[in-house]
Coordinates of C-alpha atoms and ligand atoms in Angstrom, one line a residue:
X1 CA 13.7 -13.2 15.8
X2 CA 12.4 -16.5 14.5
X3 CA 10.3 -16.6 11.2
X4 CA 8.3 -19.9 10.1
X5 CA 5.0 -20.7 8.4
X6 CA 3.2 -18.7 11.1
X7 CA 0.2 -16.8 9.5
X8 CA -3.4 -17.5 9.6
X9 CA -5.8 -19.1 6.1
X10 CA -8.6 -16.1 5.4
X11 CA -11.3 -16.7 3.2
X12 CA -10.1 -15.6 -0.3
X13 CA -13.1 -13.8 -1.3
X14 CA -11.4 -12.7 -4.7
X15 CA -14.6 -12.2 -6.3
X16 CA -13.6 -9.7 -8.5
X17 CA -9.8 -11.1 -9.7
X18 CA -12.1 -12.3 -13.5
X19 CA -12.8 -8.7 -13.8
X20 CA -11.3 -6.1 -15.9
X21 CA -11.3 -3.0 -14.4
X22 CA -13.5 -0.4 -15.8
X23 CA -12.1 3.1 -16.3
X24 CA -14.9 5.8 -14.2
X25 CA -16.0 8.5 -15.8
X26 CA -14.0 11.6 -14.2
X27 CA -16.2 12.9 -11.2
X28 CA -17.3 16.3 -10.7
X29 CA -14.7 17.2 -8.2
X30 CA -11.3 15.6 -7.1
X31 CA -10.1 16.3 -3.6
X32 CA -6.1 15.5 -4.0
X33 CA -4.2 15.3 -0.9
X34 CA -0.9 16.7 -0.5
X35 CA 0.1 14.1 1.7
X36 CA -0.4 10.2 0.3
X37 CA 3.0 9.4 1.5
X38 CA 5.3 8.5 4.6
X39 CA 7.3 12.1 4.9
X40 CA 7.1 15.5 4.2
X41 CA 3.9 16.3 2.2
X42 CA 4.0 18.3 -0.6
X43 CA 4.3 22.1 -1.8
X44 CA 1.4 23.1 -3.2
X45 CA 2.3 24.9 -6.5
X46 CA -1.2 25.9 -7.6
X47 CA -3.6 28.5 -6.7
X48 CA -7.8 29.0 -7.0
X49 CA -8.1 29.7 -10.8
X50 CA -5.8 27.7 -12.0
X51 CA -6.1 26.0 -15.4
X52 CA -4.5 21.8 -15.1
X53 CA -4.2 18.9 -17.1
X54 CA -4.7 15.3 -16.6
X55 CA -0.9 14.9 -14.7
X56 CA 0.0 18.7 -14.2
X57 CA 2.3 19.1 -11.1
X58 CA -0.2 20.7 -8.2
X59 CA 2.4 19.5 -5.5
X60 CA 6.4 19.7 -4.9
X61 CA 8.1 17.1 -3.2
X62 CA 9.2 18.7 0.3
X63 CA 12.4 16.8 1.8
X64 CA 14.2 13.6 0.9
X65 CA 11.0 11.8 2.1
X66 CA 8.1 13.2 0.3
X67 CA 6.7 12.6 -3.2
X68 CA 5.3 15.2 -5.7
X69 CA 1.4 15.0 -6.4
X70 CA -0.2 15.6 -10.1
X71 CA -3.5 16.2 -10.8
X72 CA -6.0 13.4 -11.9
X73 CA -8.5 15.7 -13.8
X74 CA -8.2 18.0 -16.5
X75 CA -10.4 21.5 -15.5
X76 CA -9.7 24.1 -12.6
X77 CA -8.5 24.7 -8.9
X78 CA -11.6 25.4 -7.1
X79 CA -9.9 25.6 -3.7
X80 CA -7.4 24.7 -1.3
X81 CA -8.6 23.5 2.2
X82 CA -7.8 21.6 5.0
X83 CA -8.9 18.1 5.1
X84 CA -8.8 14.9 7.7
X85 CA -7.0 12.2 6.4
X86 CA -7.9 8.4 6.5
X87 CA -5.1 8.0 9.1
X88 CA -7.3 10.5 11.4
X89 CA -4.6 13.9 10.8
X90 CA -4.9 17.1 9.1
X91 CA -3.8 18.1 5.6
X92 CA -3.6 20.3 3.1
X93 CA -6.2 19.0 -0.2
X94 CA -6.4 20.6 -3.7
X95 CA -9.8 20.3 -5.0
X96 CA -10.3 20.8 -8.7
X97 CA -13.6 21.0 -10.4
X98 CA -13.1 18.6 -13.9
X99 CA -13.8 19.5 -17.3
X100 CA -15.0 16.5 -17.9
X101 CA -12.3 16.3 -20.6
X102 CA -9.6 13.9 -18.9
X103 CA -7.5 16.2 -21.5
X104 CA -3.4 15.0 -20.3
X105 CA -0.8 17.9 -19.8
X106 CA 0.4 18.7 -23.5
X107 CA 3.5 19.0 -21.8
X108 CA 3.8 15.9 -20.7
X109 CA 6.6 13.8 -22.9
X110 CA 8.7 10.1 -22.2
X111 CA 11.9 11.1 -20.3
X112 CA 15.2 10.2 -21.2
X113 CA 16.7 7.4 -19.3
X114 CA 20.1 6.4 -19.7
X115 CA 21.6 6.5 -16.6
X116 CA 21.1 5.1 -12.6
X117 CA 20.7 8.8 -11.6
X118 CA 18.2 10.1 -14.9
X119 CA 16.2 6.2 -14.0
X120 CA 16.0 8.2 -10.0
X121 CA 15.1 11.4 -11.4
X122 CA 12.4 9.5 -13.2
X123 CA 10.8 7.2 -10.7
X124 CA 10.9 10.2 -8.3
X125 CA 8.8 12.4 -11.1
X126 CA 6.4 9.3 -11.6
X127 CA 5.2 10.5 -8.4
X128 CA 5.5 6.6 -6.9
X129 CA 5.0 5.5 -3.6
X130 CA 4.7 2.1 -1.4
X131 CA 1.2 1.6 -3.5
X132 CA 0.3 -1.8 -1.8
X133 CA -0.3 0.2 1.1
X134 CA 2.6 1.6 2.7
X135 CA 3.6 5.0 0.8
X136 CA 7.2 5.3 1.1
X137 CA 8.6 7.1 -1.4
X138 CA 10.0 4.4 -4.1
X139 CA 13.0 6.6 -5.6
X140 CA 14.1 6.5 -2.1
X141 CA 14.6 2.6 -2.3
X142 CA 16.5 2.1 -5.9
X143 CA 18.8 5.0 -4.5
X144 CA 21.6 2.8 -3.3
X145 CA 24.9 3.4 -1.8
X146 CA 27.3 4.1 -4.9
X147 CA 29.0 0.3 -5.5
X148 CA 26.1 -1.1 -3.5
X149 CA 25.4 -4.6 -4.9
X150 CA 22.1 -6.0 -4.1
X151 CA 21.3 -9.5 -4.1
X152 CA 17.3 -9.7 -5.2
X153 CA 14.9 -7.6 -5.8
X154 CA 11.7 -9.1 -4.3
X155 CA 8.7 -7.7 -6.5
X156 CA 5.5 -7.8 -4.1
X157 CA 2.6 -9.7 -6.1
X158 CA 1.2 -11.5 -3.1
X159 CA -2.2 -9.7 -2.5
X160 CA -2.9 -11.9 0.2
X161 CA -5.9 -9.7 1.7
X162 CA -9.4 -11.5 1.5
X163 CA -11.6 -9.2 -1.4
X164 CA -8.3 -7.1 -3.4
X165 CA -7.8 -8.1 -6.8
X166 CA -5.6 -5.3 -8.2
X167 CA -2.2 -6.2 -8.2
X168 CA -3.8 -9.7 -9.9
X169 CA -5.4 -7.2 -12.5
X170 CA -1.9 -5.0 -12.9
X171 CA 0.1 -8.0 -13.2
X172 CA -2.3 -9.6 -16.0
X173 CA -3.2 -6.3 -17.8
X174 CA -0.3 -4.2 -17.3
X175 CA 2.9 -7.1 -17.7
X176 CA 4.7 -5.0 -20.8
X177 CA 4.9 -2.1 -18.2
X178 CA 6.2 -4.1 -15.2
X179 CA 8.4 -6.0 -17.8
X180 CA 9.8 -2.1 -18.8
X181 CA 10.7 -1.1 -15.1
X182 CA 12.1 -3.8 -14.2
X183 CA 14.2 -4.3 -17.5
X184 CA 15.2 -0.5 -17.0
X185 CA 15.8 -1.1 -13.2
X186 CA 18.2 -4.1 -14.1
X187 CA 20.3 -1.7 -16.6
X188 CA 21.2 0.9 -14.2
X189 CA 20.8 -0.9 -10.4
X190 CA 23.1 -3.5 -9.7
X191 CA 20.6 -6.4 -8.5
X192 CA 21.8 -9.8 -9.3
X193 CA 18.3 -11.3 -9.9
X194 CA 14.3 -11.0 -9.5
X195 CA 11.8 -13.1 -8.0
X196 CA 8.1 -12.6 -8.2
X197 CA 6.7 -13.8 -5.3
X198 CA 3.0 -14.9 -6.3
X199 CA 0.5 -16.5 -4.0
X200 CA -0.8 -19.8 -5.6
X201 CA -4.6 -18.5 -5.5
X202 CA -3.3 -16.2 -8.8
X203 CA -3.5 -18.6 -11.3
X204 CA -3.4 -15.9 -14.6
X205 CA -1.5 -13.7 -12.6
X206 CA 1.3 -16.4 -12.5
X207 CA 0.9 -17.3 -16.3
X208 CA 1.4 -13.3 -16.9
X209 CA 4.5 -13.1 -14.8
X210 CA 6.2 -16.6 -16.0
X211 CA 6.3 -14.8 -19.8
X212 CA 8.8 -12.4 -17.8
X213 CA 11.1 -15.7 -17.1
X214 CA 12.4 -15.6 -20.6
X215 CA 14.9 -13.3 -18.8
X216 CA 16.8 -15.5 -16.9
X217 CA 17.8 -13.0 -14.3
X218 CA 13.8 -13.1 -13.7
X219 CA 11.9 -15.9 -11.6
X220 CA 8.2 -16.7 -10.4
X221 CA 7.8 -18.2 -7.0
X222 CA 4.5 -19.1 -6.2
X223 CA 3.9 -18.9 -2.5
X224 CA 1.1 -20.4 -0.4
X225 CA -2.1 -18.6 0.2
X226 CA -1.4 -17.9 3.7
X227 CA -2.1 -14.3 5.1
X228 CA 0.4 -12.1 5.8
X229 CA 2.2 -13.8 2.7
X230 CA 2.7 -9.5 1.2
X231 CA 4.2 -8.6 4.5
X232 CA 7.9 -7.6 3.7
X233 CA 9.3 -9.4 6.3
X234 CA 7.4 -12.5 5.8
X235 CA 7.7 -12.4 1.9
X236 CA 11.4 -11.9 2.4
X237 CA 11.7 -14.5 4.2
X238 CA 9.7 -16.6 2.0
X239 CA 11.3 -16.2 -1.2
X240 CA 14.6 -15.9 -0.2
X241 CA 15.3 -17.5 3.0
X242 CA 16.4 -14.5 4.5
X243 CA 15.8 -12.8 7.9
X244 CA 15.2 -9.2 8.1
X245 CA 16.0 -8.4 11.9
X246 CA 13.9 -6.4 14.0
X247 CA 14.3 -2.8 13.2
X248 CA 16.7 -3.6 10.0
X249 CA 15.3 -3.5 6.4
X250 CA 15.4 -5.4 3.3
X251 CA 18.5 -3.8 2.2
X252 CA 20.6 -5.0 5.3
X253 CA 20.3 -8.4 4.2
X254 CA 20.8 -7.6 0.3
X255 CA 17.1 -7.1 -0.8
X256 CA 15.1 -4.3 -2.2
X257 CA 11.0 -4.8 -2.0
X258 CA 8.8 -3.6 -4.1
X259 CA 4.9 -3.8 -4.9
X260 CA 3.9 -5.1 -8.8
X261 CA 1.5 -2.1 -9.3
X262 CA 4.5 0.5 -8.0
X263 CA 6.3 -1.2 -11.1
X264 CA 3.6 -0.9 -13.4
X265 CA 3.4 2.9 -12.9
X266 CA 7.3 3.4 -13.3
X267 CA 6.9 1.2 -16.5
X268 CA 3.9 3.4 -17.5
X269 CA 6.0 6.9 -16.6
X270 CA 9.0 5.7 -18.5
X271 CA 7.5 4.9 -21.5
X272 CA 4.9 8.0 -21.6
X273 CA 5.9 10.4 -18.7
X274 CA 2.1 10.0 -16.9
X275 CA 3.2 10.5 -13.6
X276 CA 0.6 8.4 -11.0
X277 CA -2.7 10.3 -11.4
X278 CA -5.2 7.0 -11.2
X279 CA -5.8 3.7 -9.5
X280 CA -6.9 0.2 -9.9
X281 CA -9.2 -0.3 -6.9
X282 CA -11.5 -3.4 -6.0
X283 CA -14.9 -2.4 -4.8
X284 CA -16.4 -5.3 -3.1
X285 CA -17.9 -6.2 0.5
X286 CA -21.4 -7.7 1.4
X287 CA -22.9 -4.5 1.0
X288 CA -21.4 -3.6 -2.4
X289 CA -24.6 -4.1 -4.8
X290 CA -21.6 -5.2 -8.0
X291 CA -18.4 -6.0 -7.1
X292 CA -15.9 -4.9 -9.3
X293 CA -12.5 -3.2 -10.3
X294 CA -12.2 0.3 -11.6
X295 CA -9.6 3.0 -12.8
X296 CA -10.2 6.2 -9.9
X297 CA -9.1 9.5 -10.9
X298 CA -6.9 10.1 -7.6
X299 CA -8.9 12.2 -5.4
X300 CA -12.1 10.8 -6.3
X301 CA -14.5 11.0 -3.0
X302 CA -15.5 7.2 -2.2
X303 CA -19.2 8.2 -2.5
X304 CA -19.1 8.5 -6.3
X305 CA -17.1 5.3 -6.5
X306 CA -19.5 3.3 -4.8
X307 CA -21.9 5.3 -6.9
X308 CA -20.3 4.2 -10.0
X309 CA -20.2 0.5 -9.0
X310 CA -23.7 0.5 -9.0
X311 CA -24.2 1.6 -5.4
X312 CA -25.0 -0.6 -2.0
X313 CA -27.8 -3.5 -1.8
X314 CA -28.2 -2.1 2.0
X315 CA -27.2 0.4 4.3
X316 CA -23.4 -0.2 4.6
X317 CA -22.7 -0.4 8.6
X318 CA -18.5 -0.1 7.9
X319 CA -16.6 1.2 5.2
X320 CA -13.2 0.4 5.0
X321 CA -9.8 2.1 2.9
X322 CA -7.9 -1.1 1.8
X323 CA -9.1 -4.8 2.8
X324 CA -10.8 -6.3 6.0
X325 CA -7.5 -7.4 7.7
X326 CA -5.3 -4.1 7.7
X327 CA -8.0 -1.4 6.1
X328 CA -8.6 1.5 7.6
X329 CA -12.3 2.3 8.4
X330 CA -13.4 5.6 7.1
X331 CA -15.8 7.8 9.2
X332 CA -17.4 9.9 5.8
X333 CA -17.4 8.7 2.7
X334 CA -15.9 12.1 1.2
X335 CA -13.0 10.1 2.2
X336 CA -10.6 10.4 -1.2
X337 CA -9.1 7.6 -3.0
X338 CA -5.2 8.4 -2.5
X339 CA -2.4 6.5 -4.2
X340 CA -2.0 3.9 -2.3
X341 CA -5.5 2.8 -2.1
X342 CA -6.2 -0.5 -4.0
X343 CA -9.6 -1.6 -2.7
X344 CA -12.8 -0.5 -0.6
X345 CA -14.8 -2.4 1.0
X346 CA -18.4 -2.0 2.8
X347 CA -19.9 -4.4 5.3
X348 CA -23.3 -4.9 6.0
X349 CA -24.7 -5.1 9.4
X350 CA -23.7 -9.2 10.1
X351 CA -20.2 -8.4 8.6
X352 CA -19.5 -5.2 10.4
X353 CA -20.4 -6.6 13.9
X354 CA -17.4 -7.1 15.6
X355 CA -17.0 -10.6 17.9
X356 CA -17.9 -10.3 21.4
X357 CA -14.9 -9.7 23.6
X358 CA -14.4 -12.3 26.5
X359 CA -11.6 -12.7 29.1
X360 CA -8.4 -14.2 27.5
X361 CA -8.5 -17.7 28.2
X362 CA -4.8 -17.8 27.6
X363 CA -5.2 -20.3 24.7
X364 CA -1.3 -18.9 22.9
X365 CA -3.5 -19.0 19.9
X366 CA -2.3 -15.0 19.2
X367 CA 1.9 -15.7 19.8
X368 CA 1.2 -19.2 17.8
X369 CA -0.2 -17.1 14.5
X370 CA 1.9 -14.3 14.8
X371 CA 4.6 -13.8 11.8
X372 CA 7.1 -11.7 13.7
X373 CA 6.8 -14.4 16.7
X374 CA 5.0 -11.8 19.3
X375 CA 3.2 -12.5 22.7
X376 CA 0.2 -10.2 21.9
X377 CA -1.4 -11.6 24.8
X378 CA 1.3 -10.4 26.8
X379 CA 1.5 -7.3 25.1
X380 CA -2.0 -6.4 25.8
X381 CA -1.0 -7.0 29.6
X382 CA 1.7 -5.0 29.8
X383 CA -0.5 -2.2 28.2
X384 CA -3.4 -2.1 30.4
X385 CA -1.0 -2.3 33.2
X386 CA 1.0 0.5 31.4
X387 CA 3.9 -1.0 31.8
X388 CA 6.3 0.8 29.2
X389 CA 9.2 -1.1 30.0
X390 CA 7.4 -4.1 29.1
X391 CA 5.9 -3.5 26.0
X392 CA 9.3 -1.9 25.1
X393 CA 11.0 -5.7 25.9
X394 CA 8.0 -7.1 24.2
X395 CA 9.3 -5.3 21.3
X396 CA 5.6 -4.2 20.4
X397 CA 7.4 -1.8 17.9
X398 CA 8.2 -4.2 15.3
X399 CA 4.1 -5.5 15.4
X400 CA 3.3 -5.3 11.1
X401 CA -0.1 -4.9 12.1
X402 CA -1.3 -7.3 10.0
X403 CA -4.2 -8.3 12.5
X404 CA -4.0 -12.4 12.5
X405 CA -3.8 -12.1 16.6
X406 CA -7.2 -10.6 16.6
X407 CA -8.6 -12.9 13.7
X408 CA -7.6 -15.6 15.6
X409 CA -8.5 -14.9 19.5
X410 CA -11.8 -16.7 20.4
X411 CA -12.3 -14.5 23.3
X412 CA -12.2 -11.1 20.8
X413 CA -9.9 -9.8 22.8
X414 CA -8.9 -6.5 20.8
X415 CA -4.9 -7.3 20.1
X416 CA -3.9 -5.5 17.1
X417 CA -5.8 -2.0 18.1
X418 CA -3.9 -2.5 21.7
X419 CA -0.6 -3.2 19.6
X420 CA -1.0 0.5 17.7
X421 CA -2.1 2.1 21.2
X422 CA 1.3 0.8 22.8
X423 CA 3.5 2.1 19.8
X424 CA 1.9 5.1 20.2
X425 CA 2.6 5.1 23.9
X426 CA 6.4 4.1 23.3
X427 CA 6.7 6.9 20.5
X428 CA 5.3 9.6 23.0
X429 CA 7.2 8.5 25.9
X430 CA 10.8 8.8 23.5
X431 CA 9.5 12.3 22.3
X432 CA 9.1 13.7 25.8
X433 CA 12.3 11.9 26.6
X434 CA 14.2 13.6 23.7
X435 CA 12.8 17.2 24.7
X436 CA 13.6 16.7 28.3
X437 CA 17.0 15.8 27.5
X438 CA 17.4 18.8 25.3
X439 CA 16.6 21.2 28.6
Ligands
SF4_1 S1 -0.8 -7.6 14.4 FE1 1.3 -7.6 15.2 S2 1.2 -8.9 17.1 FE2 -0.7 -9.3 15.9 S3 -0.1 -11.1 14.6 FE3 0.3 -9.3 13.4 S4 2.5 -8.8 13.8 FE4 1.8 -10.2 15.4
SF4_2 S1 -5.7 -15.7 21.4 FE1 -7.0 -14.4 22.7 S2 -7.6 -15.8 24.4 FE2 -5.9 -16.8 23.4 S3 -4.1 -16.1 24.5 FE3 -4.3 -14.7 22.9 S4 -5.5 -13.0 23.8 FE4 -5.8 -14.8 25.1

C-alpha cells in the first residue's frame, strides 16, 4: 500500500486553542458508562446506595481488552440502567447523584513504580484508553514481548480536526505530566527514542513540547496542517518514514502510538494515583453561543455542558461527539461525555445541511485524497451492487474513516457512510461464515 501527502486542507477553526479550560462545576447527576473502550466492558462493582469518591472504582476491567471505570463525582449510586451508547449499542451505565463536594477517594495514594510490570499495573489502574478517539486499552500497547526493542514511540499531538483544541491545551497546560510518563515509560520500555509529531498550526503547543528536547532521546516534529495528519497510519508514516501494511500495526514496523492527553493522564496517575475521572473537551460549533474548553466530570450529560458554556445562540440542527470530520452525531443530548471524548460540536441550520448528492461524475477526486490510497468510488459501486468479493479486493476494511472522500466529492456522493456499511457487510458475512463452518 502506497502512502504520500494525500489528505485534504480543512478550515482550522481552532477558535478555542487561546483558551484555558475552565473546570465545570460537578452536575447533578453523572451517567458513567461501563463501556468507553474497544473490549470487554466493565464489572460493575457498585450497587444503589452506595457511598463513592471522586476516583472510587465503580467498574472491573473484564478480559485482556477492557479498562476499569472510576467515578467522576463524589455522592451516591442512584441506579444502574441500561443505556444507548454514541456508537448506537446497548450498555450498562452507573448513574450517581453528586454531592456537590468533588471530595477524591481518601484512599487514593501515588503508586509505586519501579519496574516494567508495576509501570503496566499502573497505566492499566489509570483507567487509560486510546483518548484521541479510539479507546483501546493503553496498558495493552506498552505491554511488549519480553526483549522486544521498539524503535520510536510516536506521541500523537496532531489534532488535526477543524474546532478541537484539547490536546493543544494538554500539551501547553499539562507538559510536567506528559514529561513524567514518558520519562517513566523510557526507564522501564525499551524504546530507543520519541518524536512528537505536532501540526505547524500549534504554535505554543510546539514551544511546550520543545522544553521536552532537553532529553535528547526526545524530538518535536512539526508536521503540516493537512487532515488526516493524527491518523496512525499517516502520522507513522510522517514522522518516521515508515509503512504500516494493511492489517499490521505500529508495532510490526517497531513503533508504539500514543495520544498526548493519554500521556498526560498516566503522568497525572503516577504522580497522584487519580485514575481518568475528567476530560478536556472543546465546545464549539456555529450554534455554540461561547466557544470554549472545559474540565467534564466523565459522565456529564452534554445538555449541562452546553449549559455551562453558556448555552446555544439558535436551535442546534446537529450535535456531534468529537469533531465535524470523524464525530459521531448524537440523537439526545443525555448523550454522556465518555473518556475518549475531547470535543462537541453543534451546527446550526446552514452548517448542518448536508451537500446535495448528484451522480458521480467520476472526477478520482475521492482515490486522489484518500490516505490509505482507496477507490471509494469504486467501493461505493461494488456496494450498491453488493458485490462482497469486490469490496473485499477493494480492501474496504482498512478505510480509517477519516471522511476526506466525502469532503472532497462535488457530487456529495455519501463515501465514507458507504465505507462503514460495506465493513459491516464483510464482518457479517465472515461471522455467518465462521458459524456455518462450525456445523
Ligand atoms: S474515509 Fe476511508 S476511503 Fe475515504 S478517504 Fe478516508 S480512508 Fe480513504
Ligand atoms: S469524488 Fe465523487 S464524483 Fe468524483 S469520482 Fe469520487 S465519488 Fe465520483
Amino acid at each position: 500500500m502506497l502512502f504520500s501527502l494525500h489528505g485534504i486542507h480543512v478550515p482550522h477553526r481552532k477558535n478555542t486553542a487561546d483558551m484555558k479550560p475552565v473546570r465545570m462545576v460537578p452536575p447533578e447527576t453523572v451517567t458513567i458508562p461501563m463501556s468507553m473502550h474497544i473490549g470487554k466492558p466493565a464489572d460493575p462493582v457498585v450497587k444503589v446506595g452506595d457511598k463513592v469518591y471522586v476516583g472510587t472504582l465503580i467498574g472491573a476491567q473484564s478480559g485482556f481488552v477492557s479498562a476499569p471505570v472510576y467515578s467522576s463525582v463524589s455522592g451516591t449510586v442512584a441506579k444502574l440502567e441500561e443505556i444507548i451508547l454514541s456508537n448506537g449499542t446497548k450498555g450498562c451505565a452507573v448513574v450517581i447523584k453528586s454531592d456537590g463536594e468533588m471530595t477524591p477517594d481518601p484512599e487514593i495514594k501515588a503508586p509505586t513504580v519501579d519496574s516494567k510490570e508495576t509501570l503496566i499495573e499502573a497505566i492499566k489502574n489509570a483507567g487509560t484508553v486510546g483518548l484521541g478517539g479510539a479507546g483501546f486499552p493503553s496498558y495493552i500497547k506498552f505491554n511488549t514481548p519480553e526483549g522486544k526493542h521498539v524503535d520510536e514511540m510516536i506521541i500523537n499531538g496532531a489534532e488535526c480536526e477543524p474546532y478541537i483544541t484539547s490536546d493543544t491545551r494538554t500539551m501547553i497546560d499539562k507538559t510536567e505530566d506528559i514529561r513524567r510518563a514518558i520519562d517513566y515509560i523510557l526507564r522501564y520500555i525499551d524504546i530507543g527514542r520519541v518524536i512528537i509529531g505536532i501540526e505547524n498550526n500549534k504554535p505554543k503547543a510546539i514551544e511546550a513540547m520543545r522544553a521536552l528536547e532537553a532529553d535528547e532521546r526526545i524530538t518535536v516534529k512539526v508536521l503540516p496542517s493537512l487532515y488526516p495528519q493524527g491518523g496512525e497510519k499517516v502520522l507513522v508514516y510522517h514522522t518516521t518514514g515508515k509503512v504500516i501494511p494493511a492489517g499490521k500495526l505500529p508495532l510490526d514496523v517497531g513503533c508504539i502510538v500514543v495520544n498526548v492527553t493519554t500521556l498526560g493522564a498516566i503522568g497525572n496517575y503516577i504522580a497522584t494515583g487519580m485514575p481518568i475521572v475528567s476530560k478536556c473537551v472543546t465546545v464549539d460549533g456555529s450554534a455554540v453561543k461561547e466557544p470554549k474548553n472545559l474540565i467534564v466530570p466523565i459522565g456529564t450529560k452534554l445538555s449541562d455542558v452546553f449549559e455551562f458554556a453558556g448555552g446555544f445562540r439558535c436551535e442546534p440542527k446537529k450535535v456531534l461527539l468529537g469533531g465535524p470530520m470523524m464525530g459521531i452525531a448524537v440523537p439526545t443530548l443525555d448523550t454522556p461525555v465518555m473518556k475518549n471524548t475531547n470535543a462537541t460540536v453543534a451546527f446550526d441550520e446552514k452548517d448542518a445541511a448536508p451537500k446535495p448528492e448528484t451522480a458521480c461524475i467520476r472526477c478520482g477526486g475521492c482515490a486522489n485524497h484518500c490516505p490509505v490510497s482507496l477507490n471509494p468510488a469504486a467501493i461505493m459501486r461494488a456496494y450498491k451492487s453488493g458485490d462482497t468479493d469486490a469490496l473485499a479486493q477493494l480492501r474496504v476494511d482498512i478505510c480509517m474513516e477519516c471522511g476526506c472522500c466525502s469532503y472532497t466529492c462535488p457530487a456529495g456522493q455519501r463515501l465514507v457512510e458507504t465505507n462503514k456499511l460495506s465493513k459491516a457487510l464483510l464482518r457479517e458475512e465472515a461471522m455467518k461464515k465462521k458459524e456455518a463452518e462450525k456445523k
